[in-house]
Structures are given as structure tokens and as C-alpha cells.
Coordinates of C-alpha atoms and ligand atoms in Angstrom, one line a residue:
M28 CA 27.6 16.2 2.5
I29 CA 28.2 12.8 3.9
F30 CA 26.2 11.6 6.9
K31 CA 26.9 8.5 8.8
H32 CA 24.4 6.4 10.9
D33 CA 24.2 2.7 11.8
V34 CA 20.7 2.5 10.5
I35 CA 18.7 4.5 8.0
I36 CA 15.0 4.2 7.9
V37 CA 13.4 5.6 4.8
G38 CA 9.8 6.5 5.4
A39 CA 7.9 8.0 8.3
G40 CA 4.7 6.1 7.9
L41 CA 3.7 3.6 10.6
A42 CA 6.0 0.9 9.2
G43 CA 9.1 3.1 9.4
L44 CA 8.1 4.6 12.8
R45 CA 7.3 1.3 14.4
A46 CA 10.6 -0.2 13.2
A47 CA 12.4 2.9 14.4
M48 CA 11.1 2.4 17.9
E49 CA 12.9 -1.0 18.2
V50 CA 16.2 0.4 17.0
A51 CA 16.4 4.0 18.1
G52 CA 18.2 4.3 21.4
A53 CA 20.0 1.0 20.9
A54 CA 21.8 2.0 17.7
D55 CA 22.4 5.3 15.9
T56 CA 19.3 5.5 13.9
A57 CA 18.1 8.1 11.3
L58 CA 14.8 8.5 9.6
L59 CA 14.4 10.2 6.2
S60 CA 11.1 11.2 4.8
K61 CA 10.4 13.0 1.6
V62 CA 7.2 14.6 3.0
Y63 CA 7.1 16.2 6.5
P64 CA 6.9 13.0 8.6
T65 CA 3.5 13.4 10.1
R66 CA 2.1 14.0 6.6
S67 CA 2.9 10.4 5.6
H68 CA 0.0 8.6 4.0
S69 CA -0.6 6.4 7.1
G70 CA -2.1 9.5 8.7
A71 CA -4.9 9.4 6.2
A72 CA -6.0 5.9 7.3
Q73 CA -9.6 6.2 8.4
G74 CA -11.3 2.9 9.3
G75 CA -9.1 1.2 11.8
I76 CA -6.8 -1.7 12.7
A77 CA -7.9 -5.3 12.9
A78 CA -7.4 -7.6 15.9
A79 CA -9.5 -10.4 17.3
L80 CA -9.9 -8.9 20.7
G81 CA -13.5 -10.1 21.0
N82 CA -14.5 -6.9 22.9
E83 CA -17.9 -6.6 21.3
E84 CA -18.5 -10.1 19.9
E85 CA -16.9 -13.5 20.2
D86 CA -13.8 -13.6 18.0
F87 CA -10.7 -15.8 17.6
W88 CA -7.3 -15.2 15.9
E89 CA -7.9 -18.4 13.9
W90 CA -11.0 -16.7 12.3
H91 CA -8.9 -13.6 11.5
M92 CA -6.2 -15.8 10.0
Y93 CA -8.7 -17.7 7.9
D94 CA -10.3 -14.4 6.7
T95 CA -7.0 -13.0 5.7
I96 CA -6.2 -16.1 3.6
K97 CA -9.6 -16.3 2.0
G98 CA -9.5 -12.5 1.5
G99 CA -6.2 -13.1 -0.4
D100 CA -7.8 -15.8 -2.5
Y101 CA -5.4 -18.4 -1.1
V102 CA -2.1 -16.9 -2.3
A103 CA -1.4 -15.4 1.1
D104 CA 1.3 -17.4 2.8
Q105 CA -0.5 -19.1 5.8
D106 CA 2.5 -19.0 8.2
V107 CA 2.7 -15.2 7.7
A108 CA -1.0 -14.7 8.1
E109 CA -0.8 -16.7 11.3
I110 CA 1.9 -14.3 12.7
L111 CA -0.3 -11.4 11.8
A112 CA -3.5 -12.7 13.4
K113 CA -1.9 -14.1 16.5
D114 CA 0.2 -11.0 17.2
A115 CA -2.7 -8.5 16.5
P116 CA -4.1 -8.2 20.0
R117 CA -0.7 -7.6 21.5
A118 CA 0.1 -5.0 18.9
V119 CA -3.2 -3.1 19.5
Y120 CA -2.8 -3.2 23.3
E121 CA 0.7 -1.9 22.8
L122 CA -0.7 1.1 20.9
E123 CA -3.3 1.6 23.6
H124 CA -0.6 1.7 26.2
M125 CA 1.4 4.2 24.2
G126 CA -1.7 6.5 24.4
V127 CA -3.6 5.9 21.2
P128 CA -7.1 7.3 21.9
F129 CA -9.3 4.4 20.6
N130 CA -13.1 4.7 20.8
R131 CA -14.5 2.8 23.8
T132 CA -17.3 0.5 24.6
P133 CA -19.7 1.6 27.4
E134 CA -17.7 -0.5 29.8
G135 CA -14.4 1.1 28.7
K136 CA -12.9 -1.5 26.4
I137 CA -11.5 -0.7 23.0
A138 CA -14.6 -0.4 20.7
Q139 CA -14.7 -2.5 17.5
R140 CA -16.7 -2.4 14.3
A141 CA -17.4 -4.6 11.3
F142 CA -15.2 -4.4 8.2
G143 CA -15.1 -6.0 4.8
G144 CA -14.2 -9.7 4.7
H145 CA -13.8 -10.0 8.5
T146 CA -16.2 -12.7 9.6
R147 CA -17.4 -14.9 12.5
G148 CA -17.2 -18.7 12.4
F149 CA -15.2 -19.0 9.1
G150 CA -17.4 -16.9 6.9
K151 CA -20.8 -17.2 8.6
A152 CA -21.5 -13.5 9.3
P153 CA -19.6 -10.2 9.7
V154 CA -17.8 -9.7 13.0
K155 CA -16.7 -6.6 14.8
R156 CA -12.9 -6.8 14.6
A157 CA -11.7 -3.3 13.6
C158 CA -10.4 -1.1 16.5
Y159 CA -10.8 2.5 15.6
A160 CA -10.6 6.1 16.6
A161 CA -13.6 7.5 14.8
D162 CA -12.6 7.7 11.2
R163 CA -9.1 9.1 11.8
S164 CA -7.4 6.0 13.1
G165 CA -4.2 6.4 11.1
R166 CA -3.9 10.0 12.2
V167 CA -3.9 9.2 16.0
I168 CA -1.6 6.2 15.6
L169 CA 0.9 8.1 13.5
D170 CA 1.1 11.1 15.9
T171 CA 1.6 8.7 18.8
L172 CA 4.4 6.7 17.2
Y173 CA 6.1 9.9 15.9
F174 CA 6.1 11.2 19.4
E175 CA 7.6 7.9 20.7
G176 CA 10.3 8.1 18.0
V177 CA 11.3 11.6 19.0
R178 CA 11.3 10.6 22.6
K179 CA 13.7 7.7 21.9
G180 CA 16.2 10.0 20.2
L181 CA 15.5 9.2 16.6
K182 CA 17.4 11.5 14.3
I183 CA 14.9 12.8 11.8
Y184 CA 15.7 14.3 8.3
P185 CA 12.4 15.8 7.2
E186 CA 11.9 16.5 3.5
F187 CA 14.9 14.5 2.4
H188 CA 14.1 12.5 -0.8
M189 CA 16.0 9.3 -1.4
L190 CA 17.1 9.1 -5.0
D191 CA 19.4 6.1 -5.0
L192 CA 20.2 3.0 -3.0
V193 CA 23.9 2.4 -2.9
M194 CA 24.9 -1.3 -3.1
K195 CA 28.3 -2.9 -3.2
D196 CA 29.0 -6.6 -3.7
N197 CA 25.3 -7.4 -3.2
R198 CA 25.0 -5.6 0.1
V199 CA 23.8 -2.1 1.1
V200 CA 26.3 0.5 2.1
G201 CA 24.1 3.6 2.0
L202 CA 21.8 5.8 0.0
V203 CA 21.7 9.1 -1.8
A204 CA 19.1 11.7 -0.8
Y205 CA 18.1 15.2 -2.1
E206 CA 17.4 17.9 0.4
L207 CA 14.2 19.6 -0.7
A208 CA 14.9 22.9 1.1
T209 CA 18.3 23.5 -0.4
G210 CA 18.7 21.3 -3.5
E211 CA 21.8 19.6 -2.0
V212 CA 22.6 16.0 -2.7
H213 CA 23.9 14.0 0.3
F214 CA 25.3 10.6 0.8
F215 CA 24.1 8.6 3.9
H216 CA 26.6 6.0 4.8
C217 CA 25.2 3.2 7.0
R218 CA 25.2 -0.5 7.9
A219 CA 21.5 -1.1 7.4
V220 CA 18.7 0.4 5.4
L221 CA 15.0 -0.2 6.0
L222 CA 12.7 0.7 3.1
A223 CA 9.3 1.8 4.4
T224 CA 8.4 4.1 1.5
G225 CA 4.7 3.2 1.1
G226 CA 2.6 2.4 -1.9
Y227 CA 2.3 3.6 -5.6
G228 CA -1.3 4.3 -6.2
K229 CA -0.2 7.3 -8.4
V230 CA 0.4 4.8 -11.2
F231 CA -3.4 5.1 -11.7
K232 CA -5.6 8.0 -12.6
T233 CA -8.1 7.8 -9.8
T234 CA -6.6 6.9 -6.4
S235 CA -7.2 7.4 -2.7
N236 CA -3.4 7.7 -2.2
A237 CA -1.4 10.7 -1.4
F238 CA 0.6 12.7 -3.9
A239 CA 3.8 11.2 -2.5
S240 CA 2.7 7.6 -3.1
T241 CA 5.0 7.1 -6.1
G242 CA 6.7 3.9 -5.1
D243 CA 10.2 5.3 -4.9
G244 CA 11.6 2.6 -2.6
V245 CA 10.0 -0.2 -4.6
F246 CA 11.4 1.1 -7.9
L247 CA 14.9 1.9 -6.5
A248 CA 15.1 -1.7 -5.1
Y249 CA 14.0 -3.1 -8.5
R250 CA 16.5 -1.0 -10.3
A251 CA 19.2 -2.4 -7.9
G252 CA 18.2 -5.9 -9.1
I253 CA 16.0 -6.9 -6.3
P254 CA 12.9 -9.0 -7.2
L255 CA 9.4 -7.6 -6.7
E256 CA 6.6 -9.9 -5.8
D257 CA 2.9 -10.2 -6.7
M258 CA 2.9 -6.9 -8.6
E259 CA -0.2 -7.8 -10.6
F260 CA -2.4 -7.5 -7.5
V261 CA -3.7 -4.0 -7.3
Q262 CA -6.5 -3.2 -4.9
F263 CA -9.4 -0.9 -6.0
H264 CA -11.4 0.3 -3.1
P265 CA -15.1 0.2 -3.8
T266 CA -15.9 3.6 -2.5
G267 CA -13.9 6.6 -3.7
I268 CA -15.8 9.8 -4.0
Y269 CA -16.9 9.8 -7.7
G270 CA -14.5 11.7 -9.9
L271 CA -12.0 12.5 -7.2
G272 CA -11.1 9.1 -5.7
V273 CA -10.9 10.5 -2.2
L274 CA -11.7 7.6 0.1
I275 CA -14.9 6.9 1.9
S276 CA -13.7 4.3 4.3
E277 CA -15.3 0.8 4.5
A278 CA -16.1 1.9 8.0
A279 CA -19.1 3.6 6.4
R280 CA -20.4 0.2 5.3
G281 CA -19.1 -1.4 8.6
E282 CA -21.4 1.0 10.4
G283 CA -24.4 0.0 8.2
G284 CA -24.0 1.9 5.0
I285 CA -25.5 0.3 1.8
L286 CA -24.5 0.5 -1.8
R287 CA -27.4 1.1 -4.3
N288 CA -27.7 1.2 -8.1
H289 CA -29.9 3.5 -10.2
Q290 CA -33.1 1.6 -9.1
G291 CA -32.2 2.1 -5.5
E292 CA -31.5 -1.7 -5.3
R293 CA -29.1 -3.1 -2.7
F294 CA -27.2 -4.9 -5.4
M295 CA -24.6 -6.6 -3.2
E296 CA -27.3 -9.0 -2.1
R297 CA -26.9 -10.6 -5.5
Y298 CA -23.1 -10.8 -5.5
A299 CA -22.4 -11.8 -1.9
P300 CA -25.6 -13.1 -0.3
T301 CA -24.1 -13.8 3.1
I302 CA -22.2 -10.7 4.0
K303 CA -23.4 -8.4 1.2
D304 CA -21.9 -4.9 1.4
L305 CA -19.1 -6.2 3.6
A306 CA -17.7 -8.7 1.2
A307 CA -13.9 -8.4 0.4
R308 CA -13.0 -5.3 -1.6
D309 CA -12.2 -7.0 -4.9
V310 CA -15.7 -8.6 -4.9
V311 CA -17.5 -5.3 -4.1
S312 CA -15.5 -3.3 -6.7
R313 CA -16.2 -5.9 -9.4
A314 CA -19.9 -5.8 -8.5
I315 CA -19.9 -2.0 -8.8
A316 CA -18.1 -2.1 -12.1
T317 CA -20.5 -4.8 -13.4
E318 CA -23.6 -2.7 -12.3
I319 CA -22.1 0.2 -14.2
L320 CA -21.2 -1.8 -17.3
E321 CA -24.7 -3.3 -17.4
G322 CA -26.3 0.1 -17.4
R323 CA -27.3 0.2 -13.7
G324 CA -25.1 3.1 -12.7
I325 CA -26.8 6.3 -11.5
N326 CA -28.5 8.0 -14.5
G327 CA -26.6 5.5 -16.7
R328 CA -23.3 7.0 -15.6
D329 CA -20.2 5.4 -14.1
Y330 CA -21.0 5.6 -10.4
V331 CA -23.4 4.1 -7.8
H332 CA -24.7 5.5 -4.5
L333 CA -23.5 4.9 -1.0
D334 CA -26.5 5.3 1.3
L335 CA -25.8 6.5 4.9
T336 CA -29.0 8.3 5.4
H337 CA -30.5 5.7 7.7
L338 CA -27.5 5.9 10.2
G339 CA -28.7 9.1 11.7
E340 CA -26.8 12.3 12.5
K341 CA -25.6 11.2 15.9
K342 CA -23.8 8.1 14.6
L343 CA -22.4 10.0 11.6
A344 CA -21.0 12.6 14.0
E345 CA -19.6 10.1 16.5
K346 CA -18.1 7.4 14.2
L347 CA -17.8 8.9 10.7
S348 CA -17.2 12.6 11.2
D349 CA -14.3 13.1 8.8
I350 CA -16.1 11.3 6.0
T351 CA -19.2 13.3 6.6
S352 CA -17.1 16.5 6.3
F353 CA -15.2 15.4 3.2
V354 CA -18.5 14.7 1.5
K355 CA -19.7 18.2 2.5
I356 CA -16.5 19.9 1.4
Y357 CA -16.0 18.1 -1.9
L358 CA -19.6 17.6 -3.0
G359 CA -21.7 19.9 -0.9
I360 CA -23.7 16.8 0.2
D361 CA -25.2 16.2 3.6
A362 CA -24.6 12.5 4.2
A363 CA -27.4 12.4 6.8
T364 CA -30.0 13.2 4.1
E365 CA -28.4 12.6 0.7
L366 CA -26.9 9.7 -1.2
I367 CA -23.1 9.8 -1.9
P368 CA -21.9 9.2 -5.5
V369 CA -19.0 6.6 -5.4
A370 CA -16.9 4.6 -7.7
P371 CA -13.9 2.3 -7.2
T372 CA -10.5 4.0 -6.6
C373 CA -7.0 2.6 -6.7
H374 CA -6.2 2.1 -3.1
Y375 CA -3.5 -0.4 -2.1
M376 CA -0.7 -2.4 -3.6
M377 CA -0.5 -6.0 -2.5
G378 CA 2.8 -6.4 -4.4
G379 CA 6.2 -4.9 -3.5
I380 CA 9.7 -5.6 -2.5
Q381 CA 10.1 -9.3 -1.8
A382 CA 10.9 -9.8 1.9
G383 CA 10.5 -12.5 4.5
S384 CA 8.3 -12.3 7.6
H385 CA 11.4 -11.0 9.5
G386 CA 11.6 -8.0 7.2
R387 CA 14.8 -9.0 5.5
V388 CA 14.7 -8.3 1.7
L389 CA 15.3 -11.5 -0.3
D390 CA 17.1 -12.1 -3.5
T391 CA 16.0 -14.4 -6.3
E392 CA 17.4 -17.5 -4.5
Q393 CA 15.4 -16.4 -1.4
N394 CA 18.6 -15.4 0.5
P395 CA 18.6 -12.2 2.6
I396 CA 20.5 -9.3 1.1
P397 CA 22.8 -8.2 3.9
G398 CA 21.8 -4.9 5.4
L399 CA 18.5 -4.4 3.5
Y400 CA 15.1 -4.5 5.0
A401 CA 11.5 -3.6 4.0
A402 CA 8.3 -3.0 5.8
G403 CA 4.8 -1.7 5.1
E404 CA 3.1 -1.2 1.8
C405 CA 6.3 -1.0 -0.2
S406 CA 7.1 -4.6 0.9
C407 CA 5.5 -7.9 -0.1
L408 CA 5.7 -10.4 2.7
S409 CA 3.4 -12.8 0.9
L410 CA 0.8 -11.8 3.5
H411 CA -2.1 -10.2 1.7
G412 CA -2.1 -12.5 -1.3
A413 CA -4.3 -11.4 -4.1
N414 CA -6.4 -9.0 -2.1
R415 CA -5.8 -7.3 1.3
L416 CA -8.6 -7.1 3.9
G417 CA -9.5 -3.7 5.3
C418 CA -7.7 -2.8 8.5
N419 CA -5.1 -5.4 7.9
S420 CA -2.6 -2.9 6.6
L421 CA -2.3 -0.8 9.7
L422 CA -1.9 -4.1 11.5
D423 CA 0.8 -5.3 9.1
L424 CA 2.7 -2.0 9.6
V425 CA 2.9 -2.3 13.4
V426 CA 3.4 -6.1 13.5
F427 CA 5.9 -6.4 10.7
G428 CA 7.5 -3.0 11.3
R429 CA 8.4 -4.1 14.7
R430 CA 9.7 -7.5 13.4
A431 CA 11.9 -5.7 10.9
G432 CA 13.3 -3.4 13.6
T433 CA 14.1 -6.5 15.8
S434 CA 15.9 -8.2 12.8
I435 CA 18.0 -5.1 12.2
L436 CA 19.0 -5.0 15.9
Q437 CA 20.0 -8.6 15.8
D438 CA 21.9 -8.3 12.5
L439 CA 23.8 -5.2 13.6
K440 CA 25.9 -7.5 15.7
H441 CA 27.6 -8.8 12.6
L442 CA 26.9 -6.2 9.9
S443 CA 30.2 -4.4 9.4
W444 CA 31.0 -0.9 7.9
D445 CA 31.9 -1.2 4.3
D446 CA 33.6 1.5 2.3
P447 CA 31.2 3.1 -0.2
P448 CA 32.1 3.2 -3.9
A449 CA 34.4 6.1 -4.9
H450 CA 31.7 8.6 -6.0
P451 CA 28.4 7.4 -4.6
M452 CA 26.5 10.6 -5.5
K453 CA 27.8 11.0 -9.0
E454 CA 25.1 9.1 -10.8
V455 CA 22.3 11.1 -9.1
Q456 CA 24.1 14.4 -9.7
D457 CA 24.6 13.6 -13.3
R458 CA 20.9 12.7 -13.7
I459 CA 19.8 16.1 -12.1
R460 CA 22.3 18.0 -14.2
S461 CA 21.2 16.5 -17.4
L462 CA 17.5 17.3 -16.6
K463 CA 18.4 20.9 -15.8
E464 CA 20.6 21.3 -18.9
R465 CA 18.0 20.1 -21.3
K466 CA 16.6 23.3 -22.9
S467 CA 13.4 21.8 -24.3
G468 CA 11.6 18.5 -24.3
E469 CA 8.6 16.6 -23.0
K470 CA 6.6 17.6 -20.0
H471 CA 6.6 15.1 -17.1
G472 CA 3.0 15.9 -16.2
R473 CA 1.8 15.0 -19.6
I474 CA 3.6 11.7 -19.7
R475 CA 2.4 10.9 -16.1
S476 CA -1.2 11.6 -17.1
A477 CA -0.9 9.4 -20.3
M478 CA 0.5 6.5 -18.1
Q479 CA -2.4 6.9 -15.6
E480 CA -4.9 6.9 -18.5
T481 CA -3.7 3.7 -20.1
M482 CA -3.2 1.9 -16.8
T483 CA -6.7 2.8 -15.7
R484 CA -8.3 1.9 -19.1
N485 CA -6.3 -1.3 -19.6
C486 CA -5.0 -2.7 -16.4
S487 CA -7.5 -2.0 -13.6
I488 CA -10.5 -4.0 -12.4
F489 CA -11.1 -6.0 -15.5
R490 CA -8.1 -7.1 -17.7
T491 CA -7.6 -9.1 -20.9
E492 CA -4.5 -10.2 -22.9
Q493 CA -5.4 -7.5 -25.4
S494 CA -5.9 -4.7 -22.9
L495 CA -2.7 -5.6 -21.1
S496 CA -0.7 -5.8 -24.3
Q497 CA -2.0 -2.3 -25.2
A498 CA -1.0 -1.0 -21.7
L499 CA 2.5 -2.5 -22.1
A500 CA 3.1 -1.0 -25.5
E501 CA 1.9 2.4 -24.3
V502 CA 3.9 2.4 -21.1
R503 CA 7.1 1.4 -23.1
A504 CA 6.5 4.2 -25.5
L505 CA 6.1 6.6 -22.6
K506 CA 9.3 5.4 -21.1
Q507 CA 11.1 6.4 -24.3
Q508 CA 9.5 9.9 -24.1
A509 CA 10.4 10.2 -20.4
G510 CA 14.1 10.1 -21.4
R511 CA 13.5 13.4 -23.1
V512 CA 11.8 15.3 -20.2
A513 CA 12.8 18.9 -19.7
I514 CA 11.8 20.9 -16.6
D515 CA 10.9 24.6 -16.1
N516 CA 12.2 25.2 -12.6
L517 CA 16.0 25.2 -12.5
G518 CA 16.1 26.5 -8.9
T519 CA 17.5 24.8 -5.8
R520 CA 14.8 25.6 -3.2
F521 CA 11.8 23.3 -3.0
N522 CA 12.1 22.2 -6.6
T523 CA 9.2 19.9 -6.8
D524 CA 9.2 20.1 -10.6
L525 CA 12.6 18.4 -10.6
L526 CA 11.5 15.7 -8.1
E527 CA 8.3 14.9 -10.1
A528 CA 10.4 14.5 -13.2
L529 CA 12.5 12.0 -11.3
E530 CA 9.5 10.2 -9.8
L531 CA 8.1 9.7 -13.3
E532 CA 10.8 7.1 -14.0
Y533 CA 9.7 5.2 -10.9
L534 CA 6.1 5.2 -11.8
L535 CA 6.7 4.1 -15.4
G536 CA 9.0 1.3 -14.2
L537 CA 6.4 0.1 -11.7
A538 CA 3.6 0.3 -14.3
E539 CA 5.6 -1.9 -16.5
T540 CA 6.2 -4.5 -13.8
I541 CA 2.5 -4.5 -12.9
V542 CA 1.5 -5.1 -16.5
V543 CA 4.1 -7.8 -17.2
S544 CA 3.1 -9.7 -14.0
A545 CA -0.6 -9.4 -15.0
L546 CA 0.1 -10.8 -18.4
G547 CA 1.8 -13.8 -16.8
R548 CA -1.2 -14.7 -14.6
K549 CA -3.7 -16.3 -17.0
E550 CA -6.4 -16.8 -14.4
S551 CA -8.6 -14.7 -12.2
R552 CA -7.7 -14.4 -8.5
G553 CA -8.6 -11.7 -6.0
A554 CA -8.0 -8.3 -7.4
H555 CA -6.6 -9.7 -10.6
F556 CA -9.6 -10.4 -12.9
R557 CA -9.0 -11.6 -16.5
D558 CA -12.1 -11.5 -18.7
D559 CA -10.3 -14.0 -20.9
Y560 CA -9.6 -16.4 -18.0
P561 CA -12.5 -15.8 -15.6
E562 CA -11.8 -18.8 -13.3
R563 CA -9.2 -19.3 -10.6
N564 CA -6.8 -22.0 -11.7
D565 CA -5.0 -23.6 -8.7
D566 CA -3.4 -26.2 -10.8
D567 CA -1.3 -23.7 -12.7
Y568 CA -1.3 -20.5 -10.7
L569 CA -1.4 -21.2 -6.9
K570 CA 1.9 -19.4 -6.7
H571 CA 3.6 -16.0 -6.2
T572 CA 4.9 -14.0 -9.1
L573 CA 8.4 -12.5 -9.0
V574 CA 9.6 -9.9 -11.4
Q575 CA 13.2 -8.9 -11.8
R576 CA 15.0 -6.3 -13.9
T577 CA 17.3 -7.5 -16.6
D578 CA 19.0 -5.8 -19.5
D579 CA 16.3 -7.4 -21.7
G580 CA 13.5 -6.0 -19.6
P581 CA 11.5 -7.4 -16.7
Q582 CA 11.9 -11.1 -16.2
V583 CA 9.0 -13.0 -14.6
S584 CA 9.3 -16.2 -12.5
T585 CA 7.3 -17.8 -9.7
K586 CA 7.7 -19.2 -6.2
P587 CA 5.4 -21.5 -4.2
V588 CA 2.7 -20.5 -1.7
T589 CA 2.9 -21.7 1.9
I590 CA -0.2 -23.6 2.9
T591 CA -0.4 -24.8 6.5
I592 CA -4.0 -25.4 7.7
Y593 CA -6.6 -23.9 5.3
P594 CA -6.6 -25.8 2.0
P595 CA -7.8 -23.6 -1.0
K596 CA -11.6 -23.7 -1.5
P597 CA -13.9 -21.8 -3.8
R598 CA -14.3 -18.3 -2.5
T599 CA -17.8 -17.0 -1.9
Y600 CA -19.1 -14.4 0.5
Ligands
FAD723 C1 -7.0 7.2 2.4 C2 -6.5 5.9 3.0 C3 -7.2 5.3 4.0 C4 -6.7 4.1 4.5 N1 -7.3 3.5 5.6 C5 -6.8 2.4 6.2 C6 -7.4 1.8 7.3 O1 -8.3 2.4 7.9 N2 -6.9 0.7 7.8 C7 -5.8 0.1 7.2 O2 -5.4 -1.0 7.7 N3 -5.2 0.6 6.1 C8 -5.7 1.7 5.6 N4 -5.1 2.3 4.5 C9 -3.9 1.7 4.0 C10 -2.7 2.1 4.8 O3 -3.0 3.4 5.4 C11 -1.4 2.2 4.1 O4 -1.2 1.0 3.4 C12 -0.3 2.4 5.0 O5 -0.5 3.6 5.8 C13 1.1 2.5 4.3 O6 2.0 2.8 5.4 P1 3.6 2.8 5.2 O7 4.2 3.0 6.5 O8 4.0 1.6 4.4 O9 3.8 4.1 4.2 P2 3.2 5.6 4.2 O10 2.4 5.9 5.4 O11 2.6 5.7 2.9 O12 4.5 6.5 4.3 C14 5.5 6.4 3.3 C15 6.7 7.2 3.8 O13 7.8 7.0 2.9 C16 8.4 8.3 2.7 N5 9.0 8.2 1.3 C17 8.5 7.7 0.2 N6 9.4 7.8 -0.8 C18 10.5 8.4 -0.2 C19 11.8 8.8 -0.7 N7 12.1 8.7 -2.0 N8 12.6 9.4 0.1 C20 12.3 9.6 1.4 N9 11.1 9.2 1.9 C21 10.2 8.7 1.1 C22 7.2 9.3 2.7 O14 7.7 10.6 3.0 C23 6.4 8.7 3.9 O15 7.0 9.1 5.1 C24 -5.6 3.5 4.0 C25 -4.9 4.1 2.9 C26 -5.4 5.3 2.4 C27 -4.7 5.8 1.2

């Protein structure tokens, strides 16, 4: 079928929903989501949303801006970090007024807690800046925004899977989507597309991300020739449940939890003497990995302990109840009396589709591509630099989701309807047909696992030229094999076998851009640590990486970082 709407938003996480609130009602707006909308990964966010409200302790947006820049190891654009930190209180009060049930202080203000890398007085001590609803902050914000979207008349297409972005003369005219329930392929004709498709943690073996975090929007933009930015910066969260990767929010350490090695030592005192367990995530993850490599993991194995036993049952029940129950369900452990085995888990992608702080997607010359916008984790606004701070993603989604929505409304005044190409669905239909017709071949699950293995072994917390070259060779070999995938399910209803086969191409393509970008950065900065270049090198690498698809493979270039008030300094916590 052919559907027609002024604006199509792809993704029902907080970025897509917050943008939709600006546009729905004012223009004919549709929202597509490959998972049922309220199952978007934003709903899994636990710890909270950052804003210098100063409800519990003195705080200023300048401190928040500084922490964001330092957290990003000085490749965060300072003008963008300023927008984030300044707009944060307004954004949080807006959520409050929409009905988000935040925890409260005794006098009824929004309660706040400490989070990694958020400090008082430019790094002097941890500060309580994260606004939260127990440890299900994303859940309550997602439900609230979804309800607002429905109320505003947003047209929702649940379980519609975008498979192609349709461009004509360097502008967007629509997209192609697969309807999961029926197997039909549809063309959506529109004037503007917002990509809000989330992250791609599924490139790695152990991740806190949802099954759907396969980077579809990022890859489809890349395939359409749009540059991706800062792809080498992949965040590993320090505390995934060992072996599973399920997240134990930083809120656990924000509320006083302590990391311990096999001797029971609070080892973060050695790595970050000032703010210890609440240092930025890259610092804590490297510390855990170092403890493990040097034989101080628990029983010599590849995990450490998170100790919440001193917090008491009341606090665990009031502030960390979901985490307490995850630990019980997955490990049979009572967090009030037992230590939790944890190890770093792939959590967040700082890199993504290159876009400006207005949400307009930019081409290589830094010009906006007419009709194309990006927001949320799939985008790179040069905001989080080399390492995102905890609670700054939810904030990014609502601040910059809103800005993208505002830009779309402005631009609709001059964005015209363009005729689509003659057969916009043909390429996708051919791809599906050829997959279904192939009688025998490779299994997508096997190739996906092999990719996750090599990325985890060779391109995670510690990297070298050699390990990265190894990853690149393996990913390229797997890409060849992926061209020969055959599927078992030839049906039309809820054919996830088919969709996973299609997602494999995205994951492999993104893995390649991560590795190629990482090879180009011969220094250590934030989440990108090169054993062969262990120092930060501002002379040569204080810049963003861009990667663009060409017929000869990914092409890497750079662009400058915007520095306004905080000159780069050595980064210690
Ligand atoms: C377990 C966990 C806990 C977290 N806790 C916090 C926290 O406490 N604070 C914080 O600031 N950050 C947190 N984060 C990070 C933050 O939650 C994410 O970065 C953020 O939710 C991403 O939101 P999004 O709107 O960009 O996309 P998502 O919420 O990931 O949603 C992506 C959407 O895109 C849709 N989509 C994707 N591909 C397609 C396609 N091909 N076709 C159609 N639709 C598609 C999906 O269906 C979905 O609706 C956490 C992350 C995780 C994984």
C-alpha cells in the first residue's frame, strides 16, 4: 500500500515521542515503530534524568555543562552541551507537569540523587542531579509521552519495520516499511522523516540493550550516503549482571553502592580518589577490566562485586526495587545480604547520524539534507563526545527531540511534496524475495554471534591496531557470508526470522564503521582506549570522526570540535 503523511517519525522511544508532541496536531504526523511503541528501549531506563534543579544540594547549569564536557573527554561540542544543561530544568518541569510521577523530597520537590561524573564545583565532589522515579524512570516518562502523543492525534503504526529510506535528488521523499503482522511491504510518502531509531548495542555480545537495538536508522542513513559521526566511541557500562549484561543502574552506586574486588577492596579509591565509584563510566569500566586482567576478579574470574548490603532493605525497596528484583530473578541473590557479580556491558553509542543541535541531518559539507532529521541515540549531535554521562541520555531525548520537532514544523512551511521514484518498494521486495528463494545457505544467527564475538574480543574496552585489524578482517569476511544467508521461515505473519536476516546487514555495516573509525583515532580518549596509544593527544585528535560510505568502503574524515568556555584539561576524577 501507499500511505501519505506530512511527517513520518520512525521510533517510539522518548526521542521520537517528544518530537511528535511538537508536530502532531499541527501537521499530519505518523509514527512507526518496529516494536510495540511502549516496549521501546527508553522504557528500560532505570536511573533517571539529569537537571541542575538544586532541589537537594546547591547546583548550577554551568557545573552540569562542565561535567558533560569533561565526561566526554573534551570532544563534546560546548555550544551543544550548553543547550542541554541550560534547558534541562525546563525539560524536567515540563515532564512533571505532564504527570510524570517523580520521587519527592520530604517538602514535595522532585527528589534527586548522585550519578557518575555529575559533580559539585567543577569536579570537587558528587552532586545530587538525577531526577528519578525509583529505578523505572524511563518507564514512567515513556508511558506519559505516549499518552500525550495519542491525545494529540498522532497516527501510530505499531510493529511496522522501516527497511529503506527513499531519497531523490539528495532529499527525502519517504520510506519503505514491512508490516510485521501481515508481511506486506508499504511505501510511506512524506515531506519530512525523523529518524529516532535508538542505539545498536547488539553489535556486541554482552549488552544492556534491547533485542531491537540493531541500529536500523543509523545504517539506512549510512547506506543512503549520509555521514556518521564519532562511531568509535562505544560506552561500556560498568555494572551489567555478570554473564547476562542486564543492567544494574548507576543509581545503585549513586545511592551508595560500592565496587569490590576479590579481596573485598574498594578499588575505585585507587583509580578515582575524589569521586571513587561515581567516576565517569569509561573510567570505572576500565578500572574493573584492569582489576580482572591483573587477577583481582572474584575467584580469579572475569567479574567483580557490587556491594549494596549496607544500604538496608528499606532503601533498596524504595529507590532500587526493580534492580533488587532483577538480581533475585536472574541470580537468586538477595541484594540486601549478598554481593552482586557484575562486569562491564555494552550500553550506549555516542556515535550516530551526524546532525546539528536543531536535529537537521547534515551532509559532508555540513549542509542540512532537506526533509531529514535525527534525534536520540541514533543521532550524533556532537553532544556526548567520547563518553556520555549517566542520565544525560534521557535529557538529550527530551531536549533535542523537542528541538527536532520544532525544526520540522518550521521547515514544513517550505518543504514541498516531491514525486517518489517510479518503484520505491522494488529494491526491498527484491531483497525479501531473494532471501526467501534461497534454498540453503548460512544461518544469520551464527554470523551475528561471530560478529559479536570478534567485536567483543577485539574492539571493546581496550583496543590496539592489531586487535582492530583483526576485527575488521573478520567483520568483512562475515559480510561476505551474510550475502549467502538463507532463512527457515517463509511465512508472512510475524516473520522475525526474515527481519533478523535483514538486520544482520545493518549490524555488520555498523560494526565495520566502528572499527574503521577506531583505527583512525590513534590516541586514547573517553571510551576509546588504545593500549598502543595510551595518552590523549589533543594536538592531533581534538576533533570529531566522520565516516561515509563509498564504493571503495567506508571513508573516514574529521571535523573540528567547538570549544567555547572550558579549555581542554587533563581528565581526572
Ligand atoms: C537498560 C538501560 C537503562 C538505561 N538507563 C538510563 C537512564 O537511567 N538514564 C539515561 O539518561 N539513559 C539511560 N539509558 C539510555 C537511554 O535509555 C537510551 O539511550 C534511550 O532510551 C534511547 O532512546 P531513543 O528514543 O533514541 O530510542 P529507543 O528508546 O531505543 O527506541 C527506538 C525506537 O525505534 C524503533 N525502531 C528501531 N528501528 C526501527 C525500524 N527499522 N523501523 C521502525 N521502528 C524502528 C523501535 O521500535 C523503538 O520504538 C539506558 C539504556 C538502557 C539500555
